[in-house]
Coordinates of C-alpha atoms and ligand atoms in Angstrom, one line a residue:
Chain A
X1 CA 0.8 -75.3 -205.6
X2 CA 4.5 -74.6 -206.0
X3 CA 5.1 -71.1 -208.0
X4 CA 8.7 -72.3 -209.0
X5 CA 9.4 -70.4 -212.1
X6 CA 9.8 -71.6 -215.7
X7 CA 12.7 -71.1 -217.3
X8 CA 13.8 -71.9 -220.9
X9 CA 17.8 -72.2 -220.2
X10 CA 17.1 -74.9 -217.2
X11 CA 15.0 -76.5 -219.9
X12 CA 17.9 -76.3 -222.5
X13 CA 20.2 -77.8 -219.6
X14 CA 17.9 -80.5 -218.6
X15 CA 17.5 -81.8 -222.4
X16 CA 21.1 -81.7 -223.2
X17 CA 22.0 -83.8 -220.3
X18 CA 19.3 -85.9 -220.6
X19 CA 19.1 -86.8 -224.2
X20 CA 21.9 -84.9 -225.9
X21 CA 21.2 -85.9 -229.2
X22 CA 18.3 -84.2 -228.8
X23 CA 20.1 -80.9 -229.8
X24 CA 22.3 -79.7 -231.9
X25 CA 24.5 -76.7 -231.9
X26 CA 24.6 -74.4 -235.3
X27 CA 27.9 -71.9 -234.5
X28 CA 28.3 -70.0 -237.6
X29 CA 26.3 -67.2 -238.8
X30 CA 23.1 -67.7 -240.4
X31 CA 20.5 -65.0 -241.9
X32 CA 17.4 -66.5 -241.0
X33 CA 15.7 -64.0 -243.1
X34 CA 17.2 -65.5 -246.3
X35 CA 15.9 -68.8 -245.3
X36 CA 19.1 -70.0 -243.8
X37 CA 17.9 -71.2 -240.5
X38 CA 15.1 -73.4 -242.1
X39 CA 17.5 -74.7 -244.8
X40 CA 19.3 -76.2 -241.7
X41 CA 16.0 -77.9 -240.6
X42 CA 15.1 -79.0 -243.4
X43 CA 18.2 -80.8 -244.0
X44 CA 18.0 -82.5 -240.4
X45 CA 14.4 -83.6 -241.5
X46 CA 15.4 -85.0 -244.5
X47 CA 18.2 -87.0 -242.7
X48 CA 15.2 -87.6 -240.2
X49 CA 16.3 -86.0 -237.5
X50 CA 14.4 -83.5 -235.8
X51 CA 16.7 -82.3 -232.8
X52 CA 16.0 -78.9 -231.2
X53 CA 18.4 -76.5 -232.8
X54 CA 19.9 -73.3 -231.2
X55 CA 21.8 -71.3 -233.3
X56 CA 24.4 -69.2 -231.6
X57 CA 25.2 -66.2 -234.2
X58 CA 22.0 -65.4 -236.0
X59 CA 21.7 -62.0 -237.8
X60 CA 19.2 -59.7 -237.5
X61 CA 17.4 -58.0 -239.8
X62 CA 20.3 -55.4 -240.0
X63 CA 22.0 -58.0 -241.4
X64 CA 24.3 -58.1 -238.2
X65 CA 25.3 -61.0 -235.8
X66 CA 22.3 -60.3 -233.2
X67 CA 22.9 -60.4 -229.7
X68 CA 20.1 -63.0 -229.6
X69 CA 20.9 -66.6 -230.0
X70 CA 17.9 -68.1 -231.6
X71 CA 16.4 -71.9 -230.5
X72 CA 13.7 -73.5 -232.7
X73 CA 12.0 -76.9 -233.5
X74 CA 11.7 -77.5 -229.8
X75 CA 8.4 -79.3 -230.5
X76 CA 9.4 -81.9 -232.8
X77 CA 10.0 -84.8 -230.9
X78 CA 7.1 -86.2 -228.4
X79 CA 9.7 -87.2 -226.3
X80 CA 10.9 -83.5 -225.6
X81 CA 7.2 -82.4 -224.8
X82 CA 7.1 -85.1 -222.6
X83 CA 10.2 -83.3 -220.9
X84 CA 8.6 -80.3 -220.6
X85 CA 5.9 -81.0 -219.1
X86 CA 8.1 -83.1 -216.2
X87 CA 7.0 -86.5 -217.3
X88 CA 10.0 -89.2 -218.4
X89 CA 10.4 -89.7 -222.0
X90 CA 9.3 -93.4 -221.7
X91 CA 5.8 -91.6 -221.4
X92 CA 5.5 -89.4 -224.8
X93 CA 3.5 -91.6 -226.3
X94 CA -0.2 -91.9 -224.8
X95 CA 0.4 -91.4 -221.5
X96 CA 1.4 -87.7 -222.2
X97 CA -1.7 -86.7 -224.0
X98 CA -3.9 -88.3 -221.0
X99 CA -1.5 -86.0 -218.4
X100 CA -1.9 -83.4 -220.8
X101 CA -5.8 -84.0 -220.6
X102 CA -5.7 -83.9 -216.5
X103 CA -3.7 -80.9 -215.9
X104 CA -5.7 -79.2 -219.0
X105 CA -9.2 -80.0 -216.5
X106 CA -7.6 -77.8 -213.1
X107 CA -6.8 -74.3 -212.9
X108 CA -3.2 -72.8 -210.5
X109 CA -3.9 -69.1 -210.1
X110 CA -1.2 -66.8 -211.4
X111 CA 1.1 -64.9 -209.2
X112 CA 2.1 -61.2 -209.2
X113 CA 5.4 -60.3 -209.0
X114 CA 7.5 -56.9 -209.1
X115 CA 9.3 -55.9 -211.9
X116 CA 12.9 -56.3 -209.6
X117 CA 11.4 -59.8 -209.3
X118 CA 11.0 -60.4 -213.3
X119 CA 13.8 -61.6 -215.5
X120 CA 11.7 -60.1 -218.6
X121 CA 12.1 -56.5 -217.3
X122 CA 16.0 -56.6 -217.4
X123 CA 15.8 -54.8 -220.4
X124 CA 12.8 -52.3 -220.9
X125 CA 12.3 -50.5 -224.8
X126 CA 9.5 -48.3 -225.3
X127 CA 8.2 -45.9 -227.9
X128 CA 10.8 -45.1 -230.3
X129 CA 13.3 -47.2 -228.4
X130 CA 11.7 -50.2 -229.9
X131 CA 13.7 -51.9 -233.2
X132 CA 12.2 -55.2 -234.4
X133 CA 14.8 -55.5 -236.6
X134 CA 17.5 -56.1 -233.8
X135 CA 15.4 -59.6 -233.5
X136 CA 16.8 -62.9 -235.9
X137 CA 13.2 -62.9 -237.6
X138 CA 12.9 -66.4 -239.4
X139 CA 11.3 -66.4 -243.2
X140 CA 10.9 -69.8 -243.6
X141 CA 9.5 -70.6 -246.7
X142 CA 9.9 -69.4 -249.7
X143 CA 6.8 -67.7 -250.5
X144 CA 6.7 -65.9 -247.6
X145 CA 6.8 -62.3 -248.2
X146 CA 8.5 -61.6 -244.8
X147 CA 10.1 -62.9 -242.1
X148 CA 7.6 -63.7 -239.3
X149 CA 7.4 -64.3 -235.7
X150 CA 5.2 -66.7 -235.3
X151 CA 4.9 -67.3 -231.6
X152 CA 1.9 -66.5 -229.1
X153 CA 0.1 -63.4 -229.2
X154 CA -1.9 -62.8 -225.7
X155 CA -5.3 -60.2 -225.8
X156 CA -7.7 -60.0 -223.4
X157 CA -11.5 -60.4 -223.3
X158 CA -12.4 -56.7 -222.3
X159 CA -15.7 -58.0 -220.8
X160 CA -14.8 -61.0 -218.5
X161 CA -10.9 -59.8 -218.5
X162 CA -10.1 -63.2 -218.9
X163 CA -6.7 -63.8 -220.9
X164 CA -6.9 -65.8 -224.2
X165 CA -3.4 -67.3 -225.8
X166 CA -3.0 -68.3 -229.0
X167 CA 0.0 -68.8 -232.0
X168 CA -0.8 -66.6 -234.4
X169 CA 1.5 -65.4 -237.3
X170 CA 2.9 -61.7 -237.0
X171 CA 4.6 -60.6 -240.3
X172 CA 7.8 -58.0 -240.1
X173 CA 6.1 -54.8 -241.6
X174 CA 8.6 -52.1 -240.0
X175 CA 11.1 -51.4 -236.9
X176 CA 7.6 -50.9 -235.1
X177 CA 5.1 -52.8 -236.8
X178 CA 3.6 -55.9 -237.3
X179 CA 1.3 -58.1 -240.0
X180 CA -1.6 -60.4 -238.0
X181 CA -3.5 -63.2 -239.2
X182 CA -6.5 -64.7 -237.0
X183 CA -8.8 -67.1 -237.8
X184 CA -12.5 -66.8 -236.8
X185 CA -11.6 -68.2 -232.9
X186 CA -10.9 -67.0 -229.7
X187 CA -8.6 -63.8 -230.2
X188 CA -10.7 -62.8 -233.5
X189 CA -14.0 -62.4 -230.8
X190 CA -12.0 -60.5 -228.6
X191 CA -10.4 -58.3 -231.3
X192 CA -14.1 -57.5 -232.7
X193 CA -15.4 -57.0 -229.6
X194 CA -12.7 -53.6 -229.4
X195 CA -13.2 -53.0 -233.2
X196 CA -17.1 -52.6 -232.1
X197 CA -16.5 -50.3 -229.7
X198 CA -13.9 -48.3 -231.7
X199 CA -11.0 -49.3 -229.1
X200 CA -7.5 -50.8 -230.0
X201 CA -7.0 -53.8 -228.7
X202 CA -4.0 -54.6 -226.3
X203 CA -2.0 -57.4 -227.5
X204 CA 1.3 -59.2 -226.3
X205 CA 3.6 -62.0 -228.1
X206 CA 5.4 -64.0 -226.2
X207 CA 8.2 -64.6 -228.4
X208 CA 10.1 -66.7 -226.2
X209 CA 9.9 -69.0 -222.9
X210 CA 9.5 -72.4 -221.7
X211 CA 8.1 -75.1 -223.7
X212 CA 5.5 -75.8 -221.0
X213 CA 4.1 -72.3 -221.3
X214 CA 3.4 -72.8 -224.8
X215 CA 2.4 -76.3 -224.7
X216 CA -0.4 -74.9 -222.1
X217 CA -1.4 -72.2 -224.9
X218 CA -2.8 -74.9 -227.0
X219 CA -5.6 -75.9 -224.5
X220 CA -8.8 -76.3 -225.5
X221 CA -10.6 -74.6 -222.5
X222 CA -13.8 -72.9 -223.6
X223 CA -13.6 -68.9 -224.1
X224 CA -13.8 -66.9 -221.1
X225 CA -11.8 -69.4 -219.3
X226 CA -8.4 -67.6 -218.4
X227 CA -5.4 -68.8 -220.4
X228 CA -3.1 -67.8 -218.0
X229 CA -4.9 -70.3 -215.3
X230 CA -4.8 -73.1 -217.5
X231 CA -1.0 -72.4 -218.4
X232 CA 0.0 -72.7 -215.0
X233 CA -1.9 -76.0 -214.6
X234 CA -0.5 -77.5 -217.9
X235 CA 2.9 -76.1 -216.6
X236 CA 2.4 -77.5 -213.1
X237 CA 3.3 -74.5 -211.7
X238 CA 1.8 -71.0 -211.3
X239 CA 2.4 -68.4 -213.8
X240 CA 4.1 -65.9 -212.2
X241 CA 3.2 -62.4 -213.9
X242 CA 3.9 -58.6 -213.8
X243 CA 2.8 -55.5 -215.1
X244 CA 2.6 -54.9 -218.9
X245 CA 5.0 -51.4 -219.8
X246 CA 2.1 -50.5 -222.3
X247 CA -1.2 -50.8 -220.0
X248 CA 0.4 -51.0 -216.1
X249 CA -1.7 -53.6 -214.1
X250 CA -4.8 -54.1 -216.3
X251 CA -2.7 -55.7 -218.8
X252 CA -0.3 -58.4 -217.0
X253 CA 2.5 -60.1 -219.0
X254 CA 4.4 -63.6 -218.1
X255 CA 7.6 -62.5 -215.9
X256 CA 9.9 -65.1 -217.1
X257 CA 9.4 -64.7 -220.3
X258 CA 12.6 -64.5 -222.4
X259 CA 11.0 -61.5 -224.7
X260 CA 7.5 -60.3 -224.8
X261 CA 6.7 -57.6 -227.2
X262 CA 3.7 -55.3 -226.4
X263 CA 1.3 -53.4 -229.3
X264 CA -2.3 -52.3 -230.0
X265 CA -4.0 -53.6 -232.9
X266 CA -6.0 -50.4 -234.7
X267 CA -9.7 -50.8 -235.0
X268 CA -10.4 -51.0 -238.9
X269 CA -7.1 -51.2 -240.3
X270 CA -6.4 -54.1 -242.4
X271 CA -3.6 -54.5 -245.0
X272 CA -2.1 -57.2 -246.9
X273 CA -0.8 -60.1 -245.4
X274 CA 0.8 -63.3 -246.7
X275 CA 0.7 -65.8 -248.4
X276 CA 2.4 -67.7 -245.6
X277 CA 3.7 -71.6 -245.6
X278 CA 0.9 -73.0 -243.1
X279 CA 0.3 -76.3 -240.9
X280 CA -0.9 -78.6 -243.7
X281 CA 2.7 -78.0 -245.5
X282 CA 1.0 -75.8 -248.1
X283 CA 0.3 -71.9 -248.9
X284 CA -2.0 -69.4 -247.5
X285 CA -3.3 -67.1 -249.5
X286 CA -2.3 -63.4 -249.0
X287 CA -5.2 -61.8 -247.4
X288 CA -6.7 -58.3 -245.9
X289 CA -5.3 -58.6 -241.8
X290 CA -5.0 -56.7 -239.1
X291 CA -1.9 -55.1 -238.3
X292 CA -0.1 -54.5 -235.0
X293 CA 1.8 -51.0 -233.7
X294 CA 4.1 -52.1 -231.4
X295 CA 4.4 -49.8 -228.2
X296 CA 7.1 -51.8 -226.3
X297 CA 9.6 -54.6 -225.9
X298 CA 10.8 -56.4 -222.8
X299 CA 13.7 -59.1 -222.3
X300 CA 15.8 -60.7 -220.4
X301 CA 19.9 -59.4 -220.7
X302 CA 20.9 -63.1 -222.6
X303 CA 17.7 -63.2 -223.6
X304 CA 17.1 -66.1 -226.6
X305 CA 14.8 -66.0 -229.3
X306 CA 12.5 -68.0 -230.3
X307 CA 10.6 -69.9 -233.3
X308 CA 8.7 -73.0 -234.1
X309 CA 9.2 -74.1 -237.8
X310 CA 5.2 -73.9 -238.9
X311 CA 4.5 -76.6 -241.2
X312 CA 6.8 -79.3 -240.1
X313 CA 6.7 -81.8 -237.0
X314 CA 7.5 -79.1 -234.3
X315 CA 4.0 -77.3 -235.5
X316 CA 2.0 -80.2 -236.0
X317 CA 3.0 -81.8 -232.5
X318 CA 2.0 -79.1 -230.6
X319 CA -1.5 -78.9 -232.2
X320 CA -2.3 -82.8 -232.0
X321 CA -1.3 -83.9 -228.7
X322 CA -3.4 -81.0 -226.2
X323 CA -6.1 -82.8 -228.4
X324 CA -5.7 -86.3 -227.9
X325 CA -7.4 -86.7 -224.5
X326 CA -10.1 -84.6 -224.8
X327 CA -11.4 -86.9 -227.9
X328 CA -10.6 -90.1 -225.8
X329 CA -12.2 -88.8 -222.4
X330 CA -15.2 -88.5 -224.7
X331 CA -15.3 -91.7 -226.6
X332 CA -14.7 -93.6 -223.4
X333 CA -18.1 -92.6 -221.9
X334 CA -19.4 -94.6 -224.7
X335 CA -17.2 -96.8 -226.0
X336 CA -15.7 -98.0 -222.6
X337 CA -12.9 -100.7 -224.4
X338 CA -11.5 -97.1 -226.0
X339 CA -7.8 -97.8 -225.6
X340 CA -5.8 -95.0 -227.2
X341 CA -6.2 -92.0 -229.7
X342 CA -3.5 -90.2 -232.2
X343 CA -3.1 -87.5 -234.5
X344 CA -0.2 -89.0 -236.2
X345 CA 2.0 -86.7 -237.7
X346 CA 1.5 -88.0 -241.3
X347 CA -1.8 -86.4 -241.1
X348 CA -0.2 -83.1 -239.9
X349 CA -1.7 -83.7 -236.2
X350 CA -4.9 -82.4 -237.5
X351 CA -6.7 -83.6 -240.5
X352 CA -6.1 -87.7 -239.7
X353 CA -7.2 -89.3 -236.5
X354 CA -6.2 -92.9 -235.6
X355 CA -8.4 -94.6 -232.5
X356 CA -7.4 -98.0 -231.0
X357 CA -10.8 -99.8 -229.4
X358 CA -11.2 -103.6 -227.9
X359 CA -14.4 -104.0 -229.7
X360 CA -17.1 -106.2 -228.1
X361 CA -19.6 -105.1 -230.2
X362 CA -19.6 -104.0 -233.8
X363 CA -20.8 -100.7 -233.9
X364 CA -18.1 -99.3 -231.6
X365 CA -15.8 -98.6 -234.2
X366 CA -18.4 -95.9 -236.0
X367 CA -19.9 -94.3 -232.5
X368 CA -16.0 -93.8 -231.3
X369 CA -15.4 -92.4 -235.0
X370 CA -18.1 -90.0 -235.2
X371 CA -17.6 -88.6 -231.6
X372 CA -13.8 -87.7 -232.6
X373 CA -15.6 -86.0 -235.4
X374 CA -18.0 -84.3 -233.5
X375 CA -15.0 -83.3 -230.9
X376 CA -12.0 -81.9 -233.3
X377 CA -13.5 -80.3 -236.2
X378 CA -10.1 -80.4 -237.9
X379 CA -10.0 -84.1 -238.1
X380 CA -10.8 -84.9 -242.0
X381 CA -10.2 -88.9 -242.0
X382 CA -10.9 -91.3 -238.9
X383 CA -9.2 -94.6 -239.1
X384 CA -10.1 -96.9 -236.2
X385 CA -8.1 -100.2 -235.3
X386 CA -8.4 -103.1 -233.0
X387 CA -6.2 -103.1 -230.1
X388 CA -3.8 -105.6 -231.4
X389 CA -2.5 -102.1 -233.8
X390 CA -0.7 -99.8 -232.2
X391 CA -2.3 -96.3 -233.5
X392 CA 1.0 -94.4 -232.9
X393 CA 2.3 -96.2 -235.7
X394 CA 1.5 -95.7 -239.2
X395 CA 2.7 -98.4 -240.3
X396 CA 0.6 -100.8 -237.9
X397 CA -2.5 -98.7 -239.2
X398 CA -1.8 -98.7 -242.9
X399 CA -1.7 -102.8 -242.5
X400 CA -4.8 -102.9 -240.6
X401 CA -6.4 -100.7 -243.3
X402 CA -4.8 -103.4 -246.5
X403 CA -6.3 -106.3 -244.1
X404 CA -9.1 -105.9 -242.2
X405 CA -10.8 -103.5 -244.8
X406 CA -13.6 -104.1 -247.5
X407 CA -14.1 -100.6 -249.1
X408 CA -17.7 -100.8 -249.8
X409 CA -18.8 -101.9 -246.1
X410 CA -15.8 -100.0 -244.0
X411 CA -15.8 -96.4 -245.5
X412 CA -18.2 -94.0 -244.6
X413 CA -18.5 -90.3 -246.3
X414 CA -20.0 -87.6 -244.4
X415 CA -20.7 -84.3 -246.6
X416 CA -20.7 -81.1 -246.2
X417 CA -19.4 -80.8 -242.7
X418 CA -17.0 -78.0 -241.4
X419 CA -13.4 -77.9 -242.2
X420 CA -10.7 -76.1 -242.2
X421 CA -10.3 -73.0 -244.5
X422 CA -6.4 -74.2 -245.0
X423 CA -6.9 -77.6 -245.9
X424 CA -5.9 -77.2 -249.5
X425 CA -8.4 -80.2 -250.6
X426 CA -11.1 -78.5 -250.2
X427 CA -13.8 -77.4 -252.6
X428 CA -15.9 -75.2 -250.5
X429 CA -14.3 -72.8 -248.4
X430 CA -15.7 -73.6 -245.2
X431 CA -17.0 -77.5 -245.7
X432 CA -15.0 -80.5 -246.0
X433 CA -16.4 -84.5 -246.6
X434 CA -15.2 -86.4 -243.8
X435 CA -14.4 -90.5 -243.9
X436 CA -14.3 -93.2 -241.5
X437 CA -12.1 -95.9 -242.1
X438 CA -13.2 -98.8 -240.1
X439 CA -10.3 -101.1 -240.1
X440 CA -11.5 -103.6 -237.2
X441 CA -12.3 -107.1 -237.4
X442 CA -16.0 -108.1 -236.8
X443 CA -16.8 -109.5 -233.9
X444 CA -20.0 -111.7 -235.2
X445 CA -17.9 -113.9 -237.5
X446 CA -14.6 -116.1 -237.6
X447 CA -11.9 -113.8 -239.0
X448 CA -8.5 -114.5 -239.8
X449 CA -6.0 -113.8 -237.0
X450 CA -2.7 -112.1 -237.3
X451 CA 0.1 -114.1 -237.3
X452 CA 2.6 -114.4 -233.8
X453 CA 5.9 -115.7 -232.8
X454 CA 5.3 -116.7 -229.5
X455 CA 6.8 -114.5 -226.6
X456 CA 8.0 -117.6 -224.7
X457 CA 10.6 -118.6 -227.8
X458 CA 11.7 -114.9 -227.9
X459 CA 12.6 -115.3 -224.4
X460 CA 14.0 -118.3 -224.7
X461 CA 16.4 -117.0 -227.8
X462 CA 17.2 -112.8 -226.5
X463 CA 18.9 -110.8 -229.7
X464 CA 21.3 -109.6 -227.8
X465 CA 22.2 -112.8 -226.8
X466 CA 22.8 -114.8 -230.2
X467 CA 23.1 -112.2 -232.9
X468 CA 26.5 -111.5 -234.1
X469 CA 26.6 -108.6 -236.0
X470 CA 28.5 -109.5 -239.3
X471 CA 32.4 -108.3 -239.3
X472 CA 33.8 -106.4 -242.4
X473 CA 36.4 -109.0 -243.9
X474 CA 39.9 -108.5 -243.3
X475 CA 41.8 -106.9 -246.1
X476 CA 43.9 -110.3 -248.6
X477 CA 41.2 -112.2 -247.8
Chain B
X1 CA -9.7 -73.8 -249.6
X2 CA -11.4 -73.1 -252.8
X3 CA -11.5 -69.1 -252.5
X4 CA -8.2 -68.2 -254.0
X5 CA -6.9 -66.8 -257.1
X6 CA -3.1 -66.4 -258.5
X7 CA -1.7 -63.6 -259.6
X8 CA 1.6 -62.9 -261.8
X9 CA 3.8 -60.2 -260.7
X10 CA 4.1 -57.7 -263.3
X11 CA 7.9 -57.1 -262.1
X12 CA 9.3 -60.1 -261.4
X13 CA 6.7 -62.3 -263.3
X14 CA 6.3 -65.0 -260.6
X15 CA 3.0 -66.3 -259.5
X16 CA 1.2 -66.2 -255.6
X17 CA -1.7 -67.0 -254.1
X18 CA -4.2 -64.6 -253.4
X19 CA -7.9 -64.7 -251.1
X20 CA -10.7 -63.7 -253.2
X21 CA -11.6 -61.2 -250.6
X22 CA -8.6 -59.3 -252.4
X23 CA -10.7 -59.8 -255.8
X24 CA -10.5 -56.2 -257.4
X25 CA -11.0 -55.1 -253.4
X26 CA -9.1 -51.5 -254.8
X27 CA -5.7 -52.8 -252.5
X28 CA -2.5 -53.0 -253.7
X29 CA -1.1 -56.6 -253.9
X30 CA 2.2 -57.4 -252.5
X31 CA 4.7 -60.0 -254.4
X32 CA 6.6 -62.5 -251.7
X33 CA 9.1 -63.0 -254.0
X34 CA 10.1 -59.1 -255.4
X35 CA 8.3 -57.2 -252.6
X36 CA 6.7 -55.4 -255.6
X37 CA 3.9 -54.0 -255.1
X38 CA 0.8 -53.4 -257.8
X39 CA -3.0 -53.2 -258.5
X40 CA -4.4 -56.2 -259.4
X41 CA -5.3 -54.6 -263.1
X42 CA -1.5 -54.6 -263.4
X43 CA -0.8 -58.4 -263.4
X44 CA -0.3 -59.9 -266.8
X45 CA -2.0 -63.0 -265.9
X46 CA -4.3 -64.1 -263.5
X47 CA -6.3 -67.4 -263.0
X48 CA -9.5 -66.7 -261.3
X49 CA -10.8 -68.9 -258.5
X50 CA -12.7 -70.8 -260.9
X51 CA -9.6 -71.7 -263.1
X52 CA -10.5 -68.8 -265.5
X53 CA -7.4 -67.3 -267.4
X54 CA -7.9 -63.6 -267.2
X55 CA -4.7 -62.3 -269.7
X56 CA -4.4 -58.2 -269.2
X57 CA -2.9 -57.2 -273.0
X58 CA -6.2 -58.6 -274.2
X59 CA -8.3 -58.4 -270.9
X60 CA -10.2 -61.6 -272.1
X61 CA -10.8 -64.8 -270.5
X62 CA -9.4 -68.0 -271.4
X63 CA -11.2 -70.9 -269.6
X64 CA -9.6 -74.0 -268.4
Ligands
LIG1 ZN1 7.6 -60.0 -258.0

């Protein structure tokens, strides 16, 4: 176990060397609480390009240039995932959600460090010292009622004092106070378990720090297990952590963190929150949250800001691949001839699931379908395809669906099954119907095959070889 | 997602999307859009969860 530390800026480095397209630079000012750094990724996406963006003179919510530079949709491309977790980018496709997978099973211990040791304790605001508003808060849609950090909150379980981290949404309510929204999961129990004994409960964001650290946020490691373990496994490295300003040692904090801001959440408080632009690219409702007093923020001197642009690519990226494994590792102990599993991105990485299987019997295709079901209870619509389809690519699945599929023997409909309370579709608020789409060919009978050009004549003829691109014709001709 | 109802800001007469654990809950509401803030009594149109259109100069319900 190697406790080299992770740092965002050597990540920045590695990517613009690397793959320099990969980011882009925005040098003017920009008020990302009017919407102006989202307007900027919004026009890259509808160009299609979805580069990491840092943008060097951000204002705050003073309205002045803050001394923050501010980097976002570091998520959106596979290929920079793939980067951060130290794998080449010729492996983003499967072959980093089946790393993912392997690193998500071990555990790499944290280790302690001083605060002389910790680039996150260069500067050190507590109390009334403490001015959210120096921070380039991103609104980013427009009916959010506030700008929002929308990072990684960290609590603890205050029986097994396991950490748990999550991205949860924090809404700007004040120089020292936040908005939070939790869904019925993992930091919910632990924040009802201090609401039940009339306690606050101790909570840190980690605004800002290297994509592996949040990449190993999203694991899917049953509660109690210690988030801060599992990060270091998924990073590759151990954590390296230090005393929290708020709560000494009994409340450790990631010492290479860019910014970390520390708070208590009040037992019984709730106020209104939202609505907020979510992962399925549509509204949440405004509802009665918890809020968050913030006791204390912590950075590095250059420290840079950070935000992921919810609802888009570098959201739904994130929350697909940690899952991809886990949902093949399963099938294959019954469906052996499993060959790859996606949560494509035009299903928002959640709500569609595409499985590629070498069928030898027909009956796979369902069993593999209704254990990603059973696995992800996010996923809405299953689509499985022989292994001649490559379930990365929507295209390949959509003509799989128009060809190998007769409605009335390859859809099934399951009712009444649990959702997800954002999926705008729904009916009931907590059930969903679910569908499989089983777009294989049979196995029992003669079925048409797909049409080839035979490798050997495309070796034989190589593009680069006899294609000449067509020359714009000289001018008088 | 069926438990939501919208509301129409009384100041700046745009509509949002509120849970119906806010239903007449006795909390203010909070517009995105004006940062207004108002009971819901106060809107001048809301359309209930069920697609009910609840107008408050006459206080009666529409249907949809
Ligand atoms: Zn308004």
């Amino acid at each position: 176990m190697d406790s080299l530390t992770l740092d965002l800026r050597e990540f920045i480095k590695a990517v613009e060397a690397g793959q320099p397209d990969a980011l882009v630079h925005v040098d003017k000012p920009v008020d990302p609480a009017a919407f102006e750094v989202t307007a900027v990724l919004q026009q890259l996406e509808d160009a299609g390009r979805f580069p990491m963006a840092i943008f060097h003179q951000p204002l705050n919510l003073r309205g002045e240039v803050s001394r923050f530079p501010l980097i976002t949709n570091v998520f959106a491309d596979r290929a920079r995932c793939a980067q951060a977790l130290g794998l080449p980018v010729t492996e983003a496709k499967f072959p980093l959600s089946i790393e993912y997978g392997r690193r998500e099973q071990d555990r790499i211990a944290p280790t302690v460090v001083t605060p002389g040791e910790s680039p996150v304790k260069d500067v050190v605001k507590v109390g009334d010292q403490v001015d959210l508003r120096e921070f380039p808060i991103v609104r980013h849609h427009h009916m959010d009622p506030a700008p929002y950090i929308d990072m990684t909150p960290i609590m603890r379980d205050p029986d097994s004092g396991a950490y748990n981290a999550a991205y949860l949404r924090t809404m700007y309510k004040g120089p020292r106070k936040l908005g939070l929204h939790m869904s019925p999961r993992h930091s919910w129990q632990i924040t009802r378990k201090h609401e039940d004994r009339g306690l606050p409960t101790p909570v840190v964001i980690v605004v800002s720090h290297h994509p592996a650290f949040f990449l190993g946020t999203l694991n899917v490691a049953p509660f109690g297990d210690d988030d801060y373990e599992v990060i270091g496994s998924v990073a590759g490295r151990s954590l390296r952590l230090v005393p929290s300003e708020t709560w000494g040692e009994d409340f450790m904090v990631p010492a290479d963190a860019e910014i970390v801001i520390e708070g208590v959440i009040p037992p019984g408080v709730r106020e209104v929150e939202g609505p907020f632009g979510e992962f399925p690219g549509t509204y949440g409702p405004q509802r009665l949250r918890w809020v968050v007093d913030v006791t204390a923020v912590t950075h590095r001197r250059d420290a840079i800001y950070q935000d992921v642009f919810v609802g888009h690519p570098d959201d739904w990226i994130q929350g697909g691949l940690p899952k991809e494994a886990r949902i093949y590792n399963r099938i294959k102990g019954v469906v052996p001839s499993v060959q790859a599993v996606h949560l494509p991105v035009s299903g928002v990485c959640r709500l569609h699931c595409n499985i590629a299987i070498d069928k030898k019997v027909d009956g796979e295709s369902k069993q593999a379908a209704m254990i990603a079901l059973g696995e992800v209870d996010m996923i809405k619509h299953v689509f499985v395809v022989d292994a001649d389809v490559d379930p990365f690519d929507d295209r390949q699945v959509l003509w799989a669906i128009a060809t190998r599929v007769q409605a009335d023997q390859a859809i099934d409909m399951i009712k009444n099954a649990k959702g997800n309370t954002l999926d705008p579709s729904q009916t009931d608020p907590i059930m969903t119907t679910k569908m499989i789409v089983d777009a294989t060919k049979p196995v029992r009978r003669p079925f048409s095959e797909r049409i080839l050009v035979p490798d050997d004549a495309k070796a034989r003829v190589p593009m680069a070889d006899y294609v000449r691109e067509s020359a714009p014709a000289a001018a008088g001709e | 997602m069926a438990s939501i109802f919208t509301v129409e800001c009384p100041s700046c007469g745009q509509s949002f999307p509120c849970h119906t654990e806010l239903w007449q809950a006795g909390y203010d509401l909070l517009c995105p859009f004006c940062q207004a803030t108002f009971p819901q009594e106060r809107s001048p149109r809301i359309v209930s969860a069920t697609g009910d259109v609840v107008r408050n100069d006459t206080g009666a319900a529409e249907g949809m």
